[in-house]
GROMACS .gro file of C-alpha atoms in nm:
model
  307
    1UNK     CA    1  19.388  13.707  10.955
    2UNK     CA    2  19.146  13.870  10.712
    3UNK     CA    3  18.857  14.097  10.805
    4UNK     CA    4  18.519  14.027  10.647
    5UNK     CA    5  18.572  14.247  10.341
    6UNK     CA    6  18.902  14.087  10.247
    7UNK     CA    7  19.130  14.371  10.357
    8UNK     CA    8  19.455  14.213  10.475
    9UNK     CA    9  19.596  14.364  10.794
   10UNK     CA   10  19.851  14.214  11.026
   11UNK     CA   11  19.756  14.400  11.343
   12UNK     CA   12  19.739  14.728  11.530
   13UNK     CA   13  19.975  14.948  11.730
   14UNK     CA   14  19.887  15.024  12.093
   15UNK     CA   15  20.038  15.363  12.172
   16UNK     CA   16  19.993  15.314  12.548
   17UNK     CA   17  19.975  15.585  12.813
   18UNK     CA   18  20.298  15.758  12.722
   19UNK     CA   19  20.561  15.738  12.449
   20UNK     CA   20  20.834  15.888  12.670
   21UNK     CA   21  21.112  15.624  12.708
   22UNK     CA   22  21.208  15.739  13.058
   23UNK     CA   23  20.854  15.678  13.185
   24UNK     CA   24  20.832  15.317  13.066
   25UNK     CA   25  21.011  15.157  13.368
   26UNK     CA   26  20.787  15.356  13.603
   27UNK     CA   27  20.472  15.251  13.418
   28UNK     CA   28  20.587  14.888  13.412
   29UNK     CA   29  20.655  14.880  13.786
   30UNK     CA   30  20.333  15.062  13.874
   31UNK     CA   31  20.105  14.845  13.659
   32UNK     CA   32  20.279  14.522  13.758
   33UNK     CA   33  20.231  14.608  14.127
   34UNK     CA   34  19.864  14.698  14.080
   35UNK     CA   35  19.801  14.383  13.877
   36UNK     CA   36  19.961  14.155  14.137
   37UNK     CA   37  19.767  14.323  14.419
   38UNK     CA   38  19.443  14.288  14.220
   39UNK     CA   39  19.492  13.919  14.148
   40UNK     CA   40  19.616  13.833  14.498
   41UNK     CA   41  19.350  14.038  14.678
   42UNK     CA   42  19.057  13.899  14.479
   43UNK     CA   43  19.197  13.547  14.493
   44UNK     CA   44  19.222  13.568  14.872
   45UNK     CA   45  18.856  13.675  14.890
   46UNK     CA   46  18.754  13.373  14.680
   47UNK     CA   47  18.966  13.129  14.883
   48UNK     CA   48  18.856  13.272  15.220
   49UNK     CA   49  18.486  13.252  15.132
   50UNK     CA   50  18.521  12.905  14.979
   51UNK     CA   51  18.705  12.767  15.282
   52UNK     CA   52  18.466  12.903  15.548
   53UNK     CA   53  18.125  12.732  15.561
   54UNK     CA   54  17.982  13.025  15.758
   55UNK     CA   55  18.023  13.242  15.448
   56UNK     CA   56  17.837  13.008  15.215
   57UNK     CA   57  17.552  13.256  15.179
   58UNK     CA   58  17.408  13.437  14.873
   59UNK     CA   59  17.589  13.764  14.950
   60UNK     CA   60  17.933  13.602  14.959
   61UNK     CA   61  17.852  13.377  14.663
   62UNK     CA   62  17.795  13.692  14.457
   63UNK     CA   63  18.110  13.849  14.605
   64UNK     CA   64  18.316  13.549  14.484
   65UNK     CA   65  18.175  13.594  14.135
   66UNK     CA   66  18.258  13.966  14.145
   67UNK     CA   67  18.616  13.888  14.251
   68UNK     CA   68  18.653  13.633  13.971
   69UNK     CA   69  18.516  13.883  13.718
   70UNK     CA   70  18.760  14.150  13.845
   71UNK     CA   71  19.059  13.915  13.807
   72UNK     CA   72  18.958  13.829  13.450
   73UNK     CA   73  18.871  14.190  13.368
   74UNK     CA   74  19.215  14.317  13.467
   75UNK     CA   75  19.387  14.020  13.302
   76UNK     CA   76  19.245  14.112  12.961
   77UNK     CA   77  19.441  14.439  12.941
   78UNK     CA   78  19.731  14.472  13.186
   79UNK     CA   79  19.945  14.165  13.094
   80UNK     CA   80  19.960  14.266  12.726
   81UNK     CA   81  20.054  14.619  12.825
   82UNK     CA   82  20.335  14.487  13.048
   83UNK     CA   83  20.466  14.261  12.770
   84UNK     CA   84  20.468  14.551  12.524
   85UNK     CA   85  20.660  14.773  12.767
   86UNK     CA   86  20.909  14.497  12.846
   87UNK     CA   87  20.970  14.410  12.480
   88UNK     CA   88  20.957  14.775  12.370
   89UNK     CA   89  20.691  14.683  12.119
   90UNK     CA   90  20.351  14.841  12.052
   91UNK     CA   91  20.217  14.568  11.827
   92UNK     CA   92  19.910  14.353  11.880
   93UNK     CA   93  19.783  14.113  11.616
   94UNK     CA   94  19.443  14.157  11.455
   95UNK     CA   95  19.314  13.836  11.616
   96UNK     CA   96  19.467  13.938  11.950
   97UNK     CA   97  19.301  14.279  11.936
   98UNK     CA   98  18.955  14.137  11.859
   99UNK     CA   99  18.997  13.875  12.133
  100UNK     CA  100  19.107  14.134  12.388
  101UNK     CA  101  18.817  14.360  12.292
  102UNK     CA  102  18.570  14.070  12.327
  103UNK     CA  103  18.682  13.973  12.677
  104UNK     CA  104  18.710  14.336  12.790
  105UNK     CA  105  18.346  14.406  12.695
  106UNK     CA  106  18.235  14.072  12.842
  107UNK     CA  107  18.386  14.121  13.187
  108UNK     CA  108  18.296  14.492  13.205
  109UNK     CA  109  17.928  14.410  13.145
  110UNK     CA  110  17.951  14.109  13.380
  111UNK     CA  111  18.074  14.341  13.657
  112UNK     CA  112  17.769  14.562  13.608
  113UNK     CA  113  17.526  14.271  13.623
  114UNK     CA  114  17.682  14.116  13.932
  115UNK     CA  115  17.678  14.450  14.115
  116UNK     CA  116  17.308  14.478  14.024
  117UNK     CA  117  17.239  14.127  14.153
  118UNK     CA  118  17.421  14.215  14.476
  119UNK     CA  119  17.199  14.524  14.514
  120UNK     CA  120  16.891  14.300  14.475
  121UNK     CA  121  17.034  14.065  14.738
  122UNK     CA  122  17.071  14.354  14.985
  123UNK     CA  123  16.718  14.471  14.902
  124UNK     CA  124  16.572  14.129  14.990
  125UNK     CA  125  16.788  14.101  15.305
  126UNK     CA  126  16.672  14.436  15.445
  127UNK     CA  127  16.320  14.474  15.308
  128UNK     CA  128  16.215  14.107  15.342
  129UNK     CA  129  16.444  13.963  15.613
  130UNK     CA  130  16.204  13.688  15.725
  131UNK     CA  131  16.178  13.547  15.375
  132UNK     CA  132  16.541  13.607  15.274
  133UNK     CA  133  16.658  13.244  15.264
  134UNK     CA  134  16.339  13.136  15.088
  135UNK     CA  135  16.366  13.403  14.816
  136UNK     CA  136  16.744  13.393  14.774
  137UNK     CA  137  16.761  13.016  14.743
  138UNK     CA  138  17.062  12.846  14.574
  139UNK     CA  139  16.862  12.787  14.254
  140UNK     CA  140  16.776  13.157  14.214
  141UNK     CA  141  17.132  13.268  14.300
  142UNK     CA  142  17.280  13.032  14.042
  143UNK     CA  143  17.023  13.142  13.784
  144UNK     CA  144  17.099  13.513  13.841
  145UNK     CA  145  17.471  13.456  13.791
  146UNK     CA  146  17.411  13.234  13.487
  147UNK     CA  147  17.187  13.496  13.322
  148UNK     CA  148  17.452  13.760  13.393
  149UNK     CA  149  17.717  13.551  13.215
  150UNK     CA  150  17.490  13.473  12.919
  151UNK     CA  151  17.387  13.838  12.868
  152UNK     CA  152  17.747  13.962  12.884
  153UNK     CA  153  17.867  13.688  12.645
  154UNK     CA  154  17.595  13.767  12.390
  155UNK     CA  155  17.659  14.141  12.404
  156UNK     CA  156  18.037  14.112  12.362
  157UNK     CA  157  17.991  13.854  12.085
  158UNK     CA  158  17.758  14.081  11.884
  159UNK     CA  159  17.983  14.386  11.916
  160UNK     CA  160  18.302  14.193  11.833
  161UNK     CA  161  18.150  14.020  11.529
  162UNK     CA  162  18.037  14.356  11.393
  163UNK     CA  163  18.396  14.483  11.412
  164UNK     CA  164  18.512  14.181  11.207
  165UNK     CA  165  18.312  14.312  10.909
  166UNK     CA  166  18.484  14.651  10.911
  167UNK     CA  167  18.760  14.737  10.659
  168UNK     CA  168  19.063  14.916  10.806
  169UNK     CA  169  19.285  15.176  10.642
  170UNK     CA  170  19.659  15.224  10.670
  171UNK     CA  171  19.637  15.419  10.999
  172UNK     CA  172  19.624  15.138  11.256
  173UNK     CA  173  19.745  15.326  11.565
  174UNK     CA  174  19.523  15.295  11.873
  175UNK     CA  175  19.587  15.579  12.124
  176UNK     CA  176  19.521  15.350  12.419
  177UNK     CA  177  19.690  15.073  12.617
  178UNK     CA  178  19.433  14.813  12.505
  179UNK     CA  179  19.193  14.754  12.215
  180UNK     CA  180  18.898  14.963  12.327
  181UNK     CA  181  18.588  14.916  12.109
  182UNK     CA  182  18.528  15.281  12.023
  183UNK     CA  183  18.894  15.344  11.936
  184UNK     CA  184  18.906  15.040  11.705
  185UNK     CA  185  18.581  15.133  11.528
  186UNK     CA  186  18.714  15.486  11.465
  187UNK     CA  187  19.003  15.336  11.264
  188UNK     CA  188  18.768  15.183  11.007
  189UNK     CA  189  18.766  15.342  10.662
  190UNK     CA  190  18.397  15.278  10.597
  191UNK     CA  191  18.066  15.395  10.740
  192UNK     CA  192  18.042  15.289  11.105
  193UNK     CA  193  17.689  15.418  11.171
  194UNK     CA  194  17.552  15.071  11.250
  195UNK     CA  195  17.844  14.994  11.483
  196UNK     CA  196  17.796  15.324  11.665
  197UNK     CA  197  17.422  15.265  11.690
  198UNK     CA  198  17.466  14.919  11.842
  199UNK     CA  199  17.742  15.049  12.070
  200UNK     CA  200  17.535  15.332  12.216
  201UNK     CA  201  17.223  15.117  12.236
  202UNK     CA  202  17.418  14.854  12.433
  203UNK     CA  203  17.560  15.116  12.667
  204UNK     CA  204  17.213  15.260  12.728
  205UNK     CA  205  17.054  14.919  12.783
  206UNK     CA  206  17.330  14.731  12.965
  207UNK     CA  207  17.455  15.024  13.174
  208UNK     CA  208  17.134  15.222  13.221
  209UNK     CA  209  16.922  14.914  13.296
  210UNK     CA  210  17.139  14.780  13.580
  211UNK     CA  211  17.187  15.131  13.720
  212UNK     CA  212  16.809  15.181  13.728
  213UNK     CA  213  16.773  14.849  13.910
  214UNK     CA  214  17.038  14.948  14.163
  215UNK     CA  215  16.876  15.287  14.228
  216UNK     CA  216  16.534  15.125  14.270
  217UNK     CA  217  16.673  14.864  14.514
  218UNK     CA  218  16.845  15.126  14.726
  219UNK     CA  219  16.542  15.356  14.727
  220UNK     CA  220  16.347  15.070  14.884
  221UNK     CA  221  16.635  14.996  15.122
  222UNK     CA  222  16.649  15.359  15.240
  223UNK     CA  223  16.272  15.359  15.298
  224UNK     CA  224  16.297  15.039  15.503
  225UNK     CA  225  16.591  15.168  15.708
  226UNK     CA  226  16.408  15.493  15.783
  227UNK     CA  227  16.113  15.292  15.916
  228UNK     CA  228  16.335  15.121  16.176
  229UNK     CA  229  16.274  15.283  16.516
  230UNK     CA  230  16.606  15.224  16.695
  231UNK     CA  231  16.929  15.397  16.595
  232UNK     CA  232  17.121  15.072  16.652
  233UNK     CA  233  16.887  14.886  16.418
  234UNK     CA  234  16.932  15.152  16.149
  235UNK     CA  235  17.311  15.134  16.183
  236UNK     CA  236  17.313  14.754  16.167
  237UNK     CA  237  17.093  14.754  15.855
  238UNK     CA  238  17.301  15.021  15.684
  239UNK     CA  239  17.631  14.849  15.770
  240UNK     CA  240  17.527  14.543  15.567
  241UNK     CA  241  17.516  14.769  15.258
  242UNK     CA  242  17.821  14.985  15.331
  243UNK     CA  243  18.076  14.776  15.141
  244UNK     CA  244  17.851  14.730  14.840
  245UNK     CA  245  17.768  15.102  14.833
  246UNK     CA  246  18.140  15.185  14.841
  247UNK     CA  247  18.214  14.950  14.550
  248UNK     CA  248  17.916  15.087  14.355
  249UNK     CA  249  18.031  15.446  14.409
  250UNK     CA  250  18.383  15.359  14.295
  251UNK     CA  251  18.264  15.160  13.991
  252UNK     CA  252  18.010  15.408  13.857
  253UNK     CA  253  18.205  15.714  13.974
  254UNK     CA  254  18.517  15.617  13.779
  255UNK     CA  255  18.311  15.506  13.476
  256UNK     CA  256  18.130  15.840  13.470
  257UNK     CA  257  18.461  16.020  13.516
  258UNK     CA  258  18.610  15.843  13.214
  259UNK     CA  259  18.304  15.927  13.004
  260UNK     CA  260  18.305  16.295  13.103
  261UNK     CA  261  18.681  16.314  13.050
  262UNK     CA  262  18.658  16.174  12.697
  263UNK     CA  263  18.361  16.397  12.615
  264UNK     CA  264  18.516  16.720  12.743
  265UNK     CA  265  18.878  16.686  12.634
  266UNK     CA  266  18.884  16.549  12.278
  267UNK     CA  267  19.224  16.397  12.360
  268UNK     CA  268  19.243  16.020  12.326
  269UNK     CA  269  19.554  16.014  12.544
  270UNK     CA  270  19.368  16.184  12.830
  271UNK     CA  271  19.083  15.937  12.793
  272UNK     CA  272  19.328  15.645  12.808
  273UNK     CA  273  19.484  15.781  13.127
  274UNK     CA  274  19.143  15.834  13.288
  275UNK     CA  275  19.034  15.480  13.197
  276UNK     CA  276  19.309  15.341  13.423
  277UNK     CA  277  19.084  15.424  13.719
  278UNK     CA  278  18.807  15.206  13.581
  279UNK     CA  279  19.007  14.919  13.434
  280UNK     CA  280  19.283  14.878  13.693
  281UNK     CA  281  19.231  15.080  14.012
  282UNK     CA  282  18.869  14.981  14.082
  283UNK     CA  283  18.926  14.599  14.063
  284UNK     CA  284  19.233  14.647  14.285
  285UNK     CA  285  19.044  14.836  14.557
  286UNK     CA  286  18.736  14.612  14.574
  287UNK     CA  287  18.900  14.341  14.793
  288UNK     CA  288  19.025  14.606  15.037
  289UNK     CA  289  18.679  14.762  15.065
  290UNK     CA  290  18.513  14.428  15.139
  291UNK     CA  291  18.782  14.299  15.375
  292UNK     CA  292  18.833  14.620  15.575
  293UNK     CA  293  18.462  14.695  15.623
  294UNK     CA  294  18.344  14.341  15.682
  295UNK     CA  295  18.417  14.149  16.002
  296UNK     CA  296  18.311  13.815  15.853
  297UNK     CA  297  18.556  13.849  15.564
  298UNK     CA  298  18.837  13.964  15.797
  299UNK     CA  299  18.773  13.666  16.024
  300UNK     CA  300  18.766  13.425  15.732
  301UNK     CA  301  19.090  13.570  15.594
  302UNK     CA  302  19.260  13.538  15.932
  303UNK     CA  303  19.150  13.177  15.967
  304UNK     CA  304  19.251  13.096  15.608
  305UNK     CA  305  19.595  13.259  15.639
  306UNK     CA  306  19.639  13.105  15.984
  307UNK     CA  307  19.623  12.760  15.831
   0.00000   0.00000   0.00000
């Protein structure tokens, strides 16, 4: 495949997390286990919610979309890494790299939007409980998810198409276990100012915007909970947000950790290792957080598995 300027390249080399041969079986087993747990856990959440009519509510509709996004998000990076370890190859084709980068950006942004929509759902449930079913009607819920998909598709499409116009030099080694946008852009042998500008603008808009919405929603939620007179009422209101707050803390905590790690240590290998928390560990833990802290999900899972 040819990039936009006519420079012929066959592909890139993914250096992975470690080049030590003795560590490869350990990495393969660890990532295979985490990937299977991620897929199985999120799939069980989707099947349990779908099979139980009592969970056909906006909150669990958004949870199903989050689980689907997490399965796809992990599937964009881990399978290729496992294949490369198993075949003792580091290669990824040019088309494969661009495709992987596109879907990685798409599902990462989709995760952010869905978590923001879930925060809005909790805001309406606690601050406007009497009008909850009127406000969070099926049409609005479907529209919120549809807009989230459209925005994430457009963003990933713009950033991926801009990479297609870049010429690449002879050094095609990516010090990561997947085609991360910033690492690929750094390999270009031309001015990447426009790519960097769009990249940082997208991060500011598509990460800062949802985060601001989440913080605003929870500031209103905290104010409403504080106004509740009984301690039992406060606990009941807070418990409806506990799982979502845990997932939010894990998602943004690991993302911030990866950013600070890459900014402080100028080592690409360290940044790749830190990104495992965001790309693999977080999607794996989300089903456990929602199932262990939520009686409705636990009941639905028991009934589904009991069948």
